[in-house]
Tab-separated table of C-alpha atoms in Angstrom:
chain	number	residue	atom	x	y	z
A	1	UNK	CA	-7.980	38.090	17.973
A	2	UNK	CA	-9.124	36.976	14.748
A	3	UNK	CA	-5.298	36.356	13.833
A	4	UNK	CA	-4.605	34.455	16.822
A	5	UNK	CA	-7.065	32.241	17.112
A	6	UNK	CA	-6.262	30.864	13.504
A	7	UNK	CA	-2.821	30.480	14.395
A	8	UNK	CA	-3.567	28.254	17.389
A	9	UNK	CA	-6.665	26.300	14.900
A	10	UNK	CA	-3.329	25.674	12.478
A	11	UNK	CA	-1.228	24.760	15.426
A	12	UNK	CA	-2.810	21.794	16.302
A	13	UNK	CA	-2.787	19.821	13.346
A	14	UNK	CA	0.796	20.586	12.787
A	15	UNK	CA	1.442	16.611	14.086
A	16	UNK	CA	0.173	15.515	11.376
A	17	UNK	CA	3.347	17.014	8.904
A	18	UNK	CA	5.496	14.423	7.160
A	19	UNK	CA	8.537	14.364	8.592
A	20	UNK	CA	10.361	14.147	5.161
A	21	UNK	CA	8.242	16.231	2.633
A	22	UNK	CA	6.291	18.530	5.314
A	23	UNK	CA	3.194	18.028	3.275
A	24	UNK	CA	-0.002	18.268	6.032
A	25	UNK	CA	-2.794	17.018	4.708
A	26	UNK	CA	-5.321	19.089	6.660
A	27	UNK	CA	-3.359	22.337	5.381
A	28	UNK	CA	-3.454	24.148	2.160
A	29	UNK	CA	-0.603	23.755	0.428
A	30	UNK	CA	1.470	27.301	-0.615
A	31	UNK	CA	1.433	27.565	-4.277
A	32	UNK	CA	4.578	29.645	-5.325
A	33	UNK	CA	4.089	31.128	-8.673
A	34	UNK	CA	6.417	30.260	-11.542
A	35	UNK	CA	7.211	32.025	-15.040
A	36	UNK	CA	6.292	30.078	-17.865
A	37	UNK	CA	9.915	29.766	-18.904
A	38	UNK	CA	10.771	27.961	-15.881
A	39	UNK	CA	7.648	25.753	-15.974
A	40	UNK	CA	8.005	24.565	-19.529
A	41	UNK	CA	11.021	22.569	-19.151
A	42	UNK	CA	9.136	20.119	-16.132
A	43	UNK	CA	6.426	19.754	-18.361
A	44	UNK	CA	8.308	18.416	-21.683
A	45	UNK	CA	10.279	16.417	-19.323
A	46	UNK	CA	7.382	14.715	-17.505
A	47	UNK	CA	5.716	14.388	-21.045
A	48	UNK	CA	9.212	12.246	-21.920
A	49	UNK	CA	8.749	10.059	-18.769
A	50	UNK	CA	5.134	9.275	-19.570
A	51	UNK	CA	5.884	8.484	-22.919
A	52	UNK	CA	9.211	6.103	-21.864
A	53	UNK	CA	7.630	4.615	-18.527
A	54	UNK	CA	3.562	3.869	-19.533
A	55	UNK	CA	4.238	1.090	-21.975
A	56	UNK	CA	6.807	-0.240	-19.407
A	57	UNK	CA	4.175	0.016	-16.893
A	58	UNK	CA	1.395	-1.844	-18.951
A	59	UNK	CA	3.847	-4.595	-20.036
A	60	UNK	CA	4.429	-5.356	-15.961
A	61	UNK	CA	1.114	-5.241	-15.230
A	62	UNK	CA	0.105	-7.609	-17.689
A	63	UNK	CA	2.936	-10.160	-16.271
A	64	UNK	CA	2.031	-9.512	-13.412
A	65	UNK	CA	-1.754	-10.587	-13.994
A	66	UNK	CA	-0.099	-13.758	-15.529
A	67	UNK	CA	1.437	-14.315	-12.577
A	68	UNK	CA	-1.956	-14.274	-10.337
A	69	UNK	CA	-2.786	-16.961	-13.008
A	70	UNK	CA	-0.198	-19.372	-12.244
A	71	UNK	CA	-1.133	-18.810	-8.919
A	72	UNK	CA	-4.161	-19.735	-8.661
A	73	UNK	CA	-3.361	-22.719	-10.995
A	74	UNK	CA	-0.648	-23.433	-8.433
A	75	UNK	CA	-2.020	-26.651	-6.140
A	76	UNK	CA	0.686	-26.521	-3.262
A	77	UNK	CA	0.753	-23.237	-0.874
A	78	UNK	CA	4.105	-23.199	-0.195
A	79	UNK	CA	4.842	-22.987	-4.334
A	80	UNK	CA	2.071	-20.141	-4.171
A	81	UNK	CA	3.771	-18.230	-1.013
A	82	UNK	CA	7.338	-18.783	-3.366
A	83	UNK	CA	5.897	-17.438	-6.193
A	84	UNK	CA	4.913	-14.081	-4.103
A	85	UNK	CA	7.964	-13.747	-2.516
A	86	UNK	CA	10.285	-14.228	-5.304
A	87	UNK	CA	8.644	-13.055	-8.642
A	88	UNK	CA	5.226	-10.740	-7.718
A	89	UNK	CA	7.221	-8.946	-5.067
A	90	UNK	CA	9.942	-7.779	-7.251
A	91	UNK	CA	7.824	-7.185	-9.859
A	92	UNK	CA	5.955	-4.760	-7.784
A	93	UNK	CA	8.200	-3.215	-6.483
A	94	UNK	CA	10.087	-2.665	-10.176
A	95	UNK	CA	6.378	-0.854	-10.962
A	96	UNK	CA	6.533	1.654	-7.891
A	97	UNK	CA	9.935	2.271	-9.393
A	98	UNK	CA	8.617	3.357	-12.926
A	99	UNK	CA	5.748	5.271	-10.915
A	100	UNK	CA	8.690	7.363	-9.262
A	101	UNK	CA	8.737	5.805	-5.941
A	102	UNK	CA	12.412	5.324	-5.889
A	103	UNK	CA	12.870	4.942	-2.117
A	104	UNK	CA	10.029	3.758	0.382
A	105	UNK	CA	11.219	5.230	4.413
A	106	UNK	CA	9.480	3.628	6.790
A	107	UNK	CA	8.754	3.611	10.419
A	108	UNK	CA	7.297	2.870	13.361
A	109	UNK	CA	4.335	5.267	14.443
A	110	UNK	CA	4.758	7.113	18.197
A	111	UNK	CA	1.395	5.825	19.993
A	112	UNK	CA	1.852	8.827	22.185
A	113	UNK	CA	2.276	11.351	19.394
A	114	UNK	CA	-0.889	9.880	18.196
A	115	UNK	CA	-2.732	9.207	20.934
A	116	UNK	CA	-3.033	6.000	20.909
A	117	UNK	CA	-3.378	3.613	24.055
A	118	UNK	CA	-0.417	0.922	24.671
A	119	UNK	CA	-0.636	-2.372	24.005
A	120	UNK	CA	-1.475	-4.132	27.045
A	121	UNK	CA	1.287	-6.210	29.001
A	122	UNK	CA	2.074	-9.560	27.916
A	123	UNK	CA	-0.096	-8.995	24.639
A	124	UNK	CA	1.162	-10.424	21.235
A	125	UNK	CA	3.346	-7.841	19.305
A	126	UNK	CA	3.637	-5.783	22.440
A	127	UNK	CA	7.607	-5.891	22.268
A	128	UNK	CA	8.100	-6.156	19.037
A	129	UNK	CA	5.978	-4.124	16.142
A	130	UNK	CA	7.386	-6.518	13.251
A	131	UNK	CA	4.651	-8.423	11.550
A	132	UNK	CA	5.151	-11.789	11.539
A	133	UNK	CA	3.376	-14.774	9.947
A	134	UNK	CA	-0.489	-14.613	10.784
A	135	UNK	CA	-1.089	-11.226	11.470
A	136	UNK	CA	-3.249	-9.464	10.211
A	137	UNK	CA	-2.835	-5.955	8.831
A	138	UNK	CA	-5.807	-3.385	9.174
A	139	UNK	CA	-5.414	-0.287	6.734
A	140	UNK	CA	-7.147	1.819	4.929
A	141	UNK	CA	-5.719	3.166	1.428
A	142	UNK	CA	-5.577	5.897	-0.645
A	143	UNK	CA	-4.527	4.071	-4.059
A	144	UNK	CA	-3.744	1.330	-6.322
A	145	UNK	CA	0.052	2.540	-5.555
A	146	UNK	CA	-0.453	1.252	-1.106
A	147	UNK	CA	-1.707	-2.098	-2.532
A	148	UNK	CA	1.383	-2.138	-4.650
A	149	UNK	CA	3.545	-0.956	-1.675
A	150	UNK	CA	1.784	-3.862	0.471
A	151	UNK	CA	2.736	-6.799	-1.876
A	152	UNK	CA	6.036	-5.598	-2.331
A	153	UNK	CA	6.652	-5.728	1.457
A	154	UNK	CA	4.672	-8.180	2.737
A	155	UNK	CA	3.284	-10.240	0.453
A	156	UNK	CA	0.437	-10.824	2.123
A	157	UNK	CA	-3.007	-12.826	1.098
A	158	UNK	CA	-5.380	-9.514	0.556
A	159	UNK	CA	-9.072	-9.079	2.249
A	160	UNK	CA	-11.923	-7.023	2.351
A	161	UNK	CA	-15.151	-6.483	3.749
A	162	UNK	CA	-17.929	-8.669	2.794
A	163	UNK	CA	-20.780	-6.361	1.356
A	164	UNK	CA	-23.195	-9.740	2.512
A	165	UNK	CA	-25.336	-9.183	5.618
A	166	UNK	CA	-23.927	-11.641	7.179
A	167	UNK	CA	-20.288	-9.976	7.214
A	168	UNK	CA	-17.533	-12.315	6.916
A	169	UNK	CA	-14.349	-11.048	4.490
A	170	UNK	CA	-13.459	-11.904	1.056
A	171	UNK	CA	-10.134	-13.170	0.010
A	172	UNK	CA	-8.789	-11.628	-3.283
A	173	UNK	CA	-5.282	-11.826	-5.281
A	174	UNK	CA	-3.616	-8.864	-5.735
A	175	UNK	CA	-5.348	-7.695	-8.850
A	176	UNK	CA	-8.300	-8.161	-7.171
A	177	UNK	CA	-7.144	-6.013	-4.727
A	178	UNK	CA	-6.022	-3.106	-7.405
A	179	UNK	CA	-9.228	-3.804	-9.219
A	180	UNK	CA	-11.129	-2.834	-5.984
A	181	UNK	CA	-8.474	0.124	-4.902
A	182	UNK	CA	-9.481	2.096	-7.718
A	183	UNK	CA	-13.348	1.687	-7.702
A	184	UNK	CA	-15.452	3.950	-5.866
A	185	UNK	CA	-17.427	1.293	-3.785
A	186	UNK	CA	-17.000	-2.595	-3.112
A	187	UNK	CA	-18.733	-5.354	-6.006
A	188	UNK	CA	-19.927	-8.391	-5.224
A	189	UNK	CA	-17.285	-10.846	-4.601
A	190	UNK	CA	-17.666	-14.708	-4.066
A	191	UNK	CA	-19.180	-16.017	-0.377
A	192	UNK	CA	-17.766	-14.614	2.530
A	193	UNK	CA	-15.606	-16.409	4.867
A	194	UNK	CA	-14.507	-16.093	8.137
A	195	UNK	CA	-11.289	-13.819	8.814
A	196	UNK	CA	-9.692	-16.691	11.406
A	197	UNK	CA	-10.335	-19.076	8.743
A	198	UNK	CA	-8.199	-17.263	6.014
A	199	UNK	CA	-5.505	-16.300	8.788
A	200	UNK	CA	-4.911	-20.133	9.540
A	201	UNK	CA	-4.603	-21.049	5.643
A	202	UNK	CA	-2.182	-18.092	5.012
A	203	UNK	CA	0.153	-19.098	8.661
A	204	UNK	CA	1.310	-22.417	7.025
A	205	UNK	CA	5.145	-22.045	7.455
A	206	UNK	CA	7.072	-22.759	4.686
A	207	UNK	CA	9.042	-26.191	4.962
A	208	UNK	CA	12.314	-26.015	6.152
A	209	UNK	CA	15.519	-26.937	4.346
């Protein structure tokens, strides 16, 4: 009985596999054991790849903090919203390259698979699941690599929580936003604004023609 009633606890969070790698992250993962003849090889070649890729990976990071600079030097939004789309987006995405994220698949969650109530009829975005100009995106994240990810695709104007009483969010560039990915609780930021406020700056358009 013992048996059985594991198998059915394991059963249910087998919704949560990756559809590509399998990984579950509320299961153990199987470690297969390897000879250390086999092994050695993978480690002098990931030794190589450090070696080649970390100065790479320093040298875009610090353009890439050069780049924040111009932007916030930059005194027009739509030369600001260019700049993201056409230099820091690349960029990024060059980095998740040299991190070994060749290829990112994406797409678009089943509500029913988890759980999750429809959108209601007539609502915005209840048709269509592409983000568009003034949304907003909610996530959480596990690492510097998401907010990476999140520039490349969207290039989006990045907030978080106010730690103030008063609530509010705090706008941040995106090395703000890796700053804050890899520390274990929020700092102090400048004053909180409100999150309607920051949507309407960032849903300028950009001038046609």
């Amino acid at each position: 009985s013992t048996v059985g009633g594991d198998a059915v606890a394991m059963e249910k969070f087998t919704r949560w596999d990756d559809k590509v790698s399998g990984v579950n992250p509320f299961v153990p993962p199987l470690r297969r054991g390897q000879s250390g003849m086999a092994f050695a090889p993978r480690v002098l070649l990931g030794v190589v790849l450090v070696v080649l890729r970390f100065p790479m990976a320093v040298l875009l990071l610090l353009v890439i903090a050069l780049v924040d600079l111009v932007l916030l030097l930059a005194p027009i939004p739509y030369v600001r919203r260019l700049i993201r789309l056409l230099v820091e987006a690349p960029l990024c995405r060059i980095l998740l390259i040299l991190l070994g994220f060749y290829s990112v698949r994406e797409a678009e969650a089943s509500k029913r698979r988890l759980k999750l109530a429809p959108a209601a009829e007539g609502a915005p975005g209840a048709d269509d699941a592409s983000v568009r100009s003034g949304d907003v995106i909610v996530c959480n994240h596990q690492s510097f690599v998401d907010v990476l990810f999140l520039n490349y695709r969207y290039a989006p104007v990045f907030l978080r929580a106010s730690t103030d009483a008063a609530g509010g969010v705090v706008e941040t560039n995106l090395v703000g936003a890796l700053l804050q990915a890899v520390r274990p609780c929020p700092s102090k930021g400048p004053p909180a604004a409100s999150a309607a406020a920051v949507v309407a700056r960032a849903q300028r358009p950009l001038p046609a023609g």
